[in-house]
mmCIF file of N, CA and C in Angstrom:
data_model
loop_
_atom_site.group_PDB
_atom_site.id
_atom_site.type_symbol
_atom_site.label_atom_id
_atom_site.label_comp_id
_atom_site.label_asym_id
_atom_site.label_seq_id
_atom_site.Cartn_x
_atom_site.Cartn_y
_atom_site.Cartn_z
ATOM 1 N N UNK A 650 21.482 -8.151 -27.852
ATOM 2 C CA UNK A 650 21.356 -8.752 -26.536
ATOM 3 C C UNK A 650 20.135 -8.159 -25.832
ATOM 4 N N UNK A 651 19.582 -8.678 -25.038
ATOM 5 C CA UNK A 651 18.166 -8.803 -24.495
ATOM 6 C C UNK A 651 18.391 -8.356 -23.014
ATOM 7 N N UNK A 652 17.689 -6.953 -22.786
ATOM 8 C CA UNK A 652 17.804 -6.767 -21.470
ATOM 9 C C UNK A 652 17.263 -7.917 -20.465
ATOM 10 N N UNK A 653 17.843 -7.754 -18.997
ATOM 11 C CA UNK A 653 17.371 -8.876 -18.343
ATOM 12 C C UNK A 653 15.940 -8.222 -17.354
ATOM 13 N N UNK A 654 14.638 -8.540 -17.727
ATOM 14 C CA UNK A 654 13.885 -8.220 -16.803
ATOM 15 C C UNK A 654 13.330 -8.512 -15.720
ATOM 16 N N UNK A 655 13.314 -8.199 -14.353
ATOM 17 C CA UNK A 655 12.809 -8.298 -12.866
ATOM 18 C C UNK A 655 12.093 -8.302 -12.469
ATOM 19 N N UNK A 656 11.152 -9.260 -11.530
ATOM 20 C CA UNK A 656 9.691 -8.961 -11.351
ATOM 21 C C UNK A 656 10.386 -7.936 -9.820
ATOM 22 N N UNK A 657 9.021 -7.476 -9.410
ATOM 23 C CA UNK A 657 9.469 -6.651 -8.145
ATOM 24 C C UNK A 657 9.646 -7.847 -6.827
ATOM 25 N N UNK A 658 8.974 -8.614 -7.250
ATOM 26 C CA UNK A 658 9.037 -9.747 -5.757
ATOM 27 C C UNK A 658 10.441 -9.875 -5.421
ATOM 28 N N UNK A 659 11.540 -9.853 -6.880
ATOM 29 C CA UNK A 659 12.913 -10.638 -6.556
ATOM 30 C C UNK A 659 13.013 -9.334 -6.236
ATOM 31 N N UNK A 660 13.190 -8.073 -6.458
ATOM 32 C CA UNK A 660 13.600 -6.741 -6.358
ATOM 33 C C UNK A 660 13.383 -6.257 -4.925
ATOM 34 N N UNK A 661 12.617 -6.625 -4.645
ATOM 35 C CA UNK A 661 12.430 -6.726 -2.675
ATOM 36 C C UNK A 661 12.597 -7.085 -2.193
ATOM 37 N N UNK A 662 13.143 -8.610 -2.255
ATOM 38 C CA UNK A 662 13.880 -9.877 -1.654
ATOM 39 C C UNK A 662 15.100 -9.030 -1.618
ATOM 40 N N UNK A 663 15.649 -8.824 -2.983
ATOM 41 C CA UNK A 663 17.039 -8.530 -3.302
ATOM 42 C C UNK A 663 17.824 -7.091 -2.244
ATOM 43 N N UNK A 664 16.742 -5.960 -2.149
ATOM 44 C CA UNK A 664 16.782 -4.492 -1.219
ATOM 45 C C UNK A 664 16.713 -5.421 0.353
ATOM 46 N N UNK A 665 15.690 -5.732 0.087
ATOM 47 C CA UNK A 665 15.735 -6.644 1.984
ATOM 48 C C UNK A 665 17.105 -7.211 2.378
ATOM 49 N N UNK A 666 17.681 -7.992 1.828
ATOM 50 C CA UNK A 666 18.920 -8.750 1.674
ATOM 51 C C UNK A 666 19.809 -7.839 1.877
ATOM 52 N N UNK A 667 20.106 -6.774 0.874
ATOM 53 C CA UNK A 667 20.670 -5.686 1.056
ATOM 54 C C UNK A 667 20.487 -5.107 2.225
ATOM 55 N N UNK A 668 19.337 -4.293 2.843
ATOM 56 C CA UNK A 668 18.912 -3.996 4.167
ATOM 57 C C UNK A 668 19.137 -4.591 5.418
ATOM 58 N N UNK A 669 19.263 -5.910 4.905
ATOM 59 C CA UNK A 669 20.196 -6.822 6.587
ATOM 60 C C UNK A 669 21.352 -6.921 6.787
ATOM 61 N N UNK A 670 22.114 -6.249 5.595
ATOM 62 C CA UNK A 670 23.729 -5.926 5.670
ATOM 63 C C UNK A 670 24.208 -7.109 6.124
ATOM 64 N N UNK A 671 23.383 -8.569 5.886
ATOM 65 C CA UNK A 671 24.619 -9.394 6.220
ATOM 66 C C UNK A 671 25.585 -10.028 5.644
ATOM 67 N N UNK A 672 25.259 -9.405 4.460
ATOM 68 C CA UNK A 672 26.814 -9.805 3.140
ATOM 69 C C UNK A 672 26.504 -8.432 2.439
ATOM 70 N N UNK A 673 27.909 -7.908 2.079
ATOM 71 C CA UNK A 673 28.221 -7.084 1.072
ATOM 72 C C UNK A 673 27.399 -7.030 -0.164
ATOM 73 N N UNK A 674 26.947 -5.730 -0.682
ATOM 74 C CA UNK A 674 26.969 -5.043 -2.208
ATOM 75 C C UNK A 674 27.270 -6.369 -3.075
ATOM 76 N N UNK A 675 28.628 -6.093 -3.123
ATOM 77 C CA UNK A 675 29.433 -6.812 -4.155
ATOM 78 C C UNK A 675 29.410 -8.321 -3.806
ATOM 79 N N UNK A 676 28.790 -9.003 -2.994
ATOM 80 C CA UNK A 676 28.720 -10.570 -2.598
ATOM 81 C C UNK A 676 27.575 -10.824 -3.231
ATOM 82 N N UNK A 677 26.345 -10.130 -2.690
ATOM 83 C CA UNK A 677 24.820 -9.804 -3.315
ATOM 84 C C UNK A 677 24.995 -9.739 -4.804
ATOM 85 N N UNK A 678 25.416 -8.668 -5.208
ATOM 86 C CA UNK A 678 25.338 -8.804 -6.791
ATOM 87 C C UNK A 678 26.330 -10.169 -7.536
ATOM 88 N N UNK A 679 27.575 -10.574 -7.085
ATOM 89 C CA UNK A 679 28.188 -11.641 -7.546
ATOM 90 C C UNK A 679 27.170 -12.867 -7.366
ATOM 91 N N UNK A 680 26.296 -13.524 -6.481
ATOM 92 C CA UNK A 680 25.467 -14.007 -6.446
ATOM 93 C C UNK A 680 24.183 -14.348 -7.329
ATOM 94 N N UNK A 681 23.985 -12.853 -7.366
ATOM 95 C CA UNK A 681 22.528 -13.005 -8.216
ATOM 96 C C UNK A 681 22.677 -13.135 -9.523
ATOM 97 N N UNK A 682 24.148 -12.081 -9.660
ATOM 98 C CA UNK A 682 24.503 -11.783 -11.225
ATOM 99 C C UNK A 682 23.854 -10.682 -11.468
ATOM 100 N N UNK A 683 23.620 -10.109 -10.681
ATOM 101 C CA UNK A 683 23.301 -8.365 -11.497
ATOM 102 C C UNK A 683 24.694 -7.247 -10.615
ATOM 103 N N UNK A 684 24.684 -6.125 -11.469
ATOM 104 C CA UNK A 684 25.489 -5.203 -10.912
ATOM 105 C C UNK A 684 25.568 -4.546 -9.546
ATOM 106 N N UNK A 685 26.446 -3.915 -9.377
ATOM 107 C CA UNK A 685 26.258 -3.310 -7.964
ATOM 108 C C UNK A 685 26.019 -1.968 -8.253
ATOM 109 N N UNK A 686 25.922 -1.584 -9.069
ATOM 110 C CA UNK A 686 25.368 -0.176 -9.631
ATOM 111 C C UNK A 686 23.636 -0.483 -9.180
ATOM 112 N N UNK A 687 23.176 -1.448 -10.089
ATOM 113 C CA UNK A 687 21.904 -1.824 -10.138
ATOM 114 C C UNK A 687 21.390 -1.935 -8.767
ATOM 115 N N UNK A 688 22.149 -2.743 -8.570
ATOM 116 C CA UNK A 688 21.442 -3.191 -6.677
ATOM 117 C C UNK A 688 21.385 -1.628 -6.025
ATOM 118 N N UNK A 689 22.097 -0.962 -6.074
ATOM 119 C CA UNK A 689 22.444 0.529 -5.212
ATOM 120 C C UNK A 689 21.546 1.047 -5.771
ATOM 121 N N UNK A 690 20.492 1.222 -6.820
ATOM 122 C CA UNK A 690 19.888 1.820 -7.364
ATOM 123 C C UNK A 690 18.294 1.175 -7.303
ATOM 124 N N UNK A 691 17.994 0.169 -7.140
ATOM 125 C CA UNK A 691 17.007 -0.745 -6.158
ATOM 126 C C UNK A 691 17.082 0.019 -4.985
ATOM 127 N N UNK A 692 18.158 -0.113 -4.126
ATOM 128 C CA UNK A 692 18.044 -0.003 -2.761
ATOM 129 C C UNK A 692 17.900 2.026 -2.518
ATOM 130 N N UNK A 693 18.347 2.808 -3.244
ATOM 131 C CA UNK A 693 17.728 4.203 -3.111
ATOM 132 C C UNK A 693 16.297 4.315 -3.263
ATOM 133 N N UNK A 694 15.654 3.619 -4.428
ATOM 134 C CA UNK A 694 14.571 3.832 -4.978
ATOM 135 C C UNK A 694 13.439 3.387 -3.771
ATOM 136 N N UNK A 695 14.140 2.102 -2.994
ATOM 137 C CA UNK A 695 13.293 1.463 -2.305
ATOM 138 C C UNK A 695 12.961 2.576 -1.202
ATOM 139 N N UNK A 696 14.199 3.069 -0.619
ATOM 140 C CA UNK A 696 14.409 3.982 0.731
ATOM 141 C C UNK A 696 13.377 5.042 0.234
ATOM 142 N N UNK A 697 13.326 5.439 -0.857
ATOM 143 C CA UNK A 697 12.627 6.661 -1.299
ATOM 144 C C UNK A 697 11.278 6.552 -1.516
ATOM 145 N N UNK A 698 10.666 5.481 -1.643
ATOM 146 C CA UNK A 698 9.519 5.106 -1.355
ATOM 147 C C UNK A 698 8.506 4.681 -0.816
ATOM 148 N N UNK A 699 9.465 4.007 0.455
ATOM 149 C CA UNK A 699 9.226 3.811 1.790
ATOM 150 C C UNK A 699 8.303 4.483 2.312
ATOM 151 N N UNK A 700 8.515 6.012 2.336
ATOM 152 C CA UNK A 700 7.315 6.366 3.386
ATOM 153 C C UNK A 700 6.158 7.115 2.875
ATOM 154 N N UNK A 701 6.070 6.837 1.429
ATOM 155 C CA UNK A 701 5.052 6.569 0.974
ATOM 156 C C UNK A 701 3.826 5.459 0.821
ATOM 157 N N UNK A 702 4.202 4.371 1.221
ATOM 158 C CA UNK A 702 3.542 2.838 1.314
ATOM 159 C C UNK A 702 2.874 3.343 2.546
ATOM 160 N N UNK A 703 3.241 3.923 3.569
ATOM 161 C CA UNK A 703 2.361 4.163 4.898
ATOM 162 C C UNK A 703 1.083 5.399 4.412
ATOM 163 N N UNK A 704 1.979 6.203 3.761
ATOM 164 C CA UNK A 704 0.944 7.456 3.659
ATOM 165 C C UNK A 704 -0.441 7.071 2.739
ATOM 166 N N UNK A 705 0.050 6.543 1.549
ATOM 167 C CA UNK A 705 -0.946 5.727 0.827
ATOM 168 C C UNK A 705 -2.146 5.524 1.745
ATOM 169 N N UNK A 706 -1.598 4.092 2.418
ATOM 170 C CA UNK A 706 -2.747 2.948 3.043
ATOM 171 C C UNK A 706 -3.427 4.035 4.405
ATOM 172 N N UNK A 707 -3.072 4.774 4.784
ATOM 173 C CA UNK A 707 -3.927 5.988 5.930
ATOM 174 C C UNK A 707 -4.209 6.619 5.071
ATOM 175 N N UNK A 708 -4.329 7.312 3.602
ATOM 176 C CA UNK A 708 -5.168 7.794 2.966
ATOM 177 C C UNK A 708 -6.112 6.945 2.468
ATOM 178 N N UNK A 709 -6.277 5.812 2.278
ATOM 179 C CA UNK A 709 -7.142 4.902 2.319
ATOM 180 C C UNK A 709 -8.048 4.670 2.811
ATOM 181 N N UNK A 710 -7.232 4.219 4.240
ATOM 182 C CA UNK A 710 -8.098 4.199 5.367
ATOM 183 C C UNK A 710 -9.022 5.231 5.860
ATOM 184 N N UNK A 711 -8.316 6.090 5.770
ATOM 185 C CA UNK A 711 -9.439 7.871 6.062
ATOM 186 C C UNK A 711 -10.453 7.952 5.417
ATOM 187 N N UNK A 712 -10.157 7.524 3.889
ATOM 188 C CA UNK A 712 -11.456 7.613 2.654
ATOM 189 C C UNK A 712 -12.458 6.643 3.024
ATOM 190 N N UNK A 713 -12.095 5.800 3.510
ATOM 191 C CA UNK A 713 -13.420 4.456 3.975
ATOM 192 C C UNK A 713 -13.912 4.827 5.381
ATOM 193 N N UNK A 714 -13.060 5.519 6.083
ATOM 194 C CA UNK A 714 -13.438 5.755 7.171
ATOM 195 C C UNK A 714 -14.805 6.963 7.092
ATOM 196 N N UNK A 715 -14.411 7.977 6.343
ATOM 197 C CA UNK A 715 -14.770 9.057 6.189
ATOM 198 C C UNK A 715 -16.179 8.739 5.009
ATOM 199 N N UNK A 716 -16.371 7.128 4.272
ATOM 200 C CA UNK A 716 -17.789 7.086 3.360
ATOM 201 C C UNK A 716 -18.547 6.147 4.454
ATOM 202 N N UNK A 717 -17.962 5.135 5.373
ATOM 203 C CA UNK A 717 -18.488 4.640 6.509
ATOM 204 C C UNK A 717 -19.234 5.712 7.278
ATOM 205 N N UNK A 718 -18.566 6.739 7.478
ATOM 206 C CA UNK A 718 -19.325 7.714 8.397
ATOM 207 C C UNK A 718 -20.803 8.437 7.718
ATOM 208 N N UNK A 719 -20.331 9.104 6.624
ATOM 209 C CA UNK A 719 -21.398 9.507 5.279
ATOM 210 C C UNK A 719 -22.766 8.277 5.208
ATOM 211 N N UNK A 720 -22.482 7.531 5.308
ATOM 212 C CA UNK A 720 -23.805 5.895 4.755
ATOM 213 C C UNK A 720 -24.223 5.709 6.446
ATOM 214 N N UNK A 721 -23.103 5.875 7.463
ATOM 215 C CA UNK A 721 -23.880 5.913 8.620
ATOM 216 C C UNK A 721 -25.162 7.094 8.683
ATOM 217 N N UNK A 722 -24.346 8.014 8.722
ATOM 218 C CA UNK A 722 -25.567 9.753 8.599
ATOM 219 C C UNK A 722 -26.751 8.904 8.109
ATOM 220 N N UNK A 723 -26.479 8.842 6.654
ATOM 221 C CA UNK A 723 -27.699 8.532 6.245
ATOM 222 C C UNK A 723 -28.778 7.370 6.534
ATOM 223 N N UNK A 724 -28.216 5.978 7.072
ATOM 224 C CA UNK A 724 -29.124 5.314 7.552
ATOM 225 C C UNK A 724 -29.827 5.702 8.512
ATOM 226 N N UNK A 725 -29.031 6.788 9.808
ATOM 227 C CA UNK A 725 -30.185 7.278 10.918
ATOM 228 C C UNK A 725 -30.741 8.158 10.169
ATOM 229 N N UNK A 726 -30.716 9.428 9.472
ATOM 230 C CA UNK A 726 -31.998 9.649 9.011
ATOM 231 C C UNK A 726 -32.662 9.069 8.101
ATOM 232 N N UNK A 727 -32.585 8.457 7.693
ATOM 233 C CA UNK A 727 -33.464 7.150 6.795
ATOM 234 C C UNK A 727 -34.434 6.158 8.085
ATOM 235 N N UNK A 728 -33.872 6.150 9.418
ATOM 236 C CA UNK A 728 -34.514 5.394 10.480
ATOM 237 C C UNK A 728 -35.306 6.677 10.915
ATOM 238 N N UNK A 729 -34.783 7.450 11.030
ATOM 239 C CA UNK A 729 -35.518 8.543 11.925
ATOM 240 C C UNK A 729 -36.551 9.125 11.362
ATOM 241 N N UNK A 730 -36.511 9.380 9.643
ATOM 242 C CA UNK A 730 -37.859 9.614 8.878
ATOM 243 C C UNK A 730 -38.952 8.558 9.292
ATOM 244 N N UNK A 731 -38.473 6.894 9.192
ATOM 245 C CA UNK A 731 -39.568 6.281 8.748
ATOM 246 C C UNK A 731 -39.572 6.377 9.848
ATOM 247 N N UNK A 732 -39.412 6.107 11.262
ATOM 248 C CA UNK A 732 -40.143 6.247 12.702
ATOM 249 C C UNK A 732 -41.099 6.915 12.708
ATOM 250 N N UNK A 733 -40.878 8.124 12.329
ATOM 251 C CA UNK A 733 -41.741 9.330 12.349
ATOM 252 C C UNK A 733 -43.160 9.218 11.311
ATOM 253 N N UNK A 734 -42.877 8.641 10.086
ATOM 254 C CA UNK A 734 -43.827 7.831 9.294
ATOM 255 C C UNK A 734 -44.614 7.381 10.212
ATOM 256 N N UNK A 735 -44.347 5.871 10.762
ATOM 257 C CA UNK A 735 -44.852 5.173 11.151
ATOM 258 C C UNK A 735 -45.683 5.634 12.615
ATOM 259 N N UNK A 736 -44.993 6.139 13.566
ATOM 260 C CA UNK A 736 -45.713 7.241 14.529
ATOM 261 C C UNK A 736 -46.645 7.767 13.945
ATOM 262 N N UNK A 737 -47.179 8.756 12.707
ATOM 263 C CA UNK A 737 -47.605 9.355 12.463
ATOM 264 C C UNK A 737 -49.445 8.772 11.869
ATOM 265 N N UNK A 738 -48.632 7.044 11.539
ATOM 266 C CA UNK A 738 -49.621 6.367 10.685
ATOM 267 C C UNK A 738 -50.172 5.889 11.315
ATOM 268 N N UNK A 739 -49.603 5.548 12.402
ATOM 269 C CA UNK A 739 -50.528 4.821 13.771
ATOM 270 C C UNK A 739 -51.502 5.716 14.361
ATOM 271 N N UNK A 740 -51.357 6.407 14.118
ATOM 272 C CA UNK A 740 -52.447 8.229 14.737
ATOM 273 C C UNK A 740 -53.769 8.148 14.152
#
């Protein structure tokens, strides 16, 4: 027999569903046809990962923030050399 495999889309539908508590564990899994072991074990994994999805995307954000700033630096002195070039050539 052939395990049954899950994409994550239904697996987040399925924790969300779960998360609105507006039908039971055991209604949810009679429904879908998977266990209530399974579902309870979705729905820890999900909780436990949770506040990692935030920390991620602000480490992200910091890293772009922080090479935005780096390529800024360098275009003013890249402006501020050639000014000074050009001041200099006009002399």
């Amino acid at each position: 027999m052939k395990r049954k495999r899950y994409t994550p889309e239904f697996k987040s539908k399925i924790v969300l569903e779960i998360l609105k508590e507006e039908k039971s564990m055991s209604q949810l899994a009679s429904e879908h046809g998977i266990h209530v072991n399974q579902l309870s074990q979705w729905k820890s994994q999900a909780l436990e990962q949770m506040p990692n999805l935030f920390s991620s995307q602000t480490k992200e954000v910091d890293k772009l923030k922080k090479e935005h700033q780096q390529e800024r630096e360098q275009l003013y002195a890249e402006v501020g050399k050639l000014t000074t070039q050009l001041s200099w050539l006009k002399k």
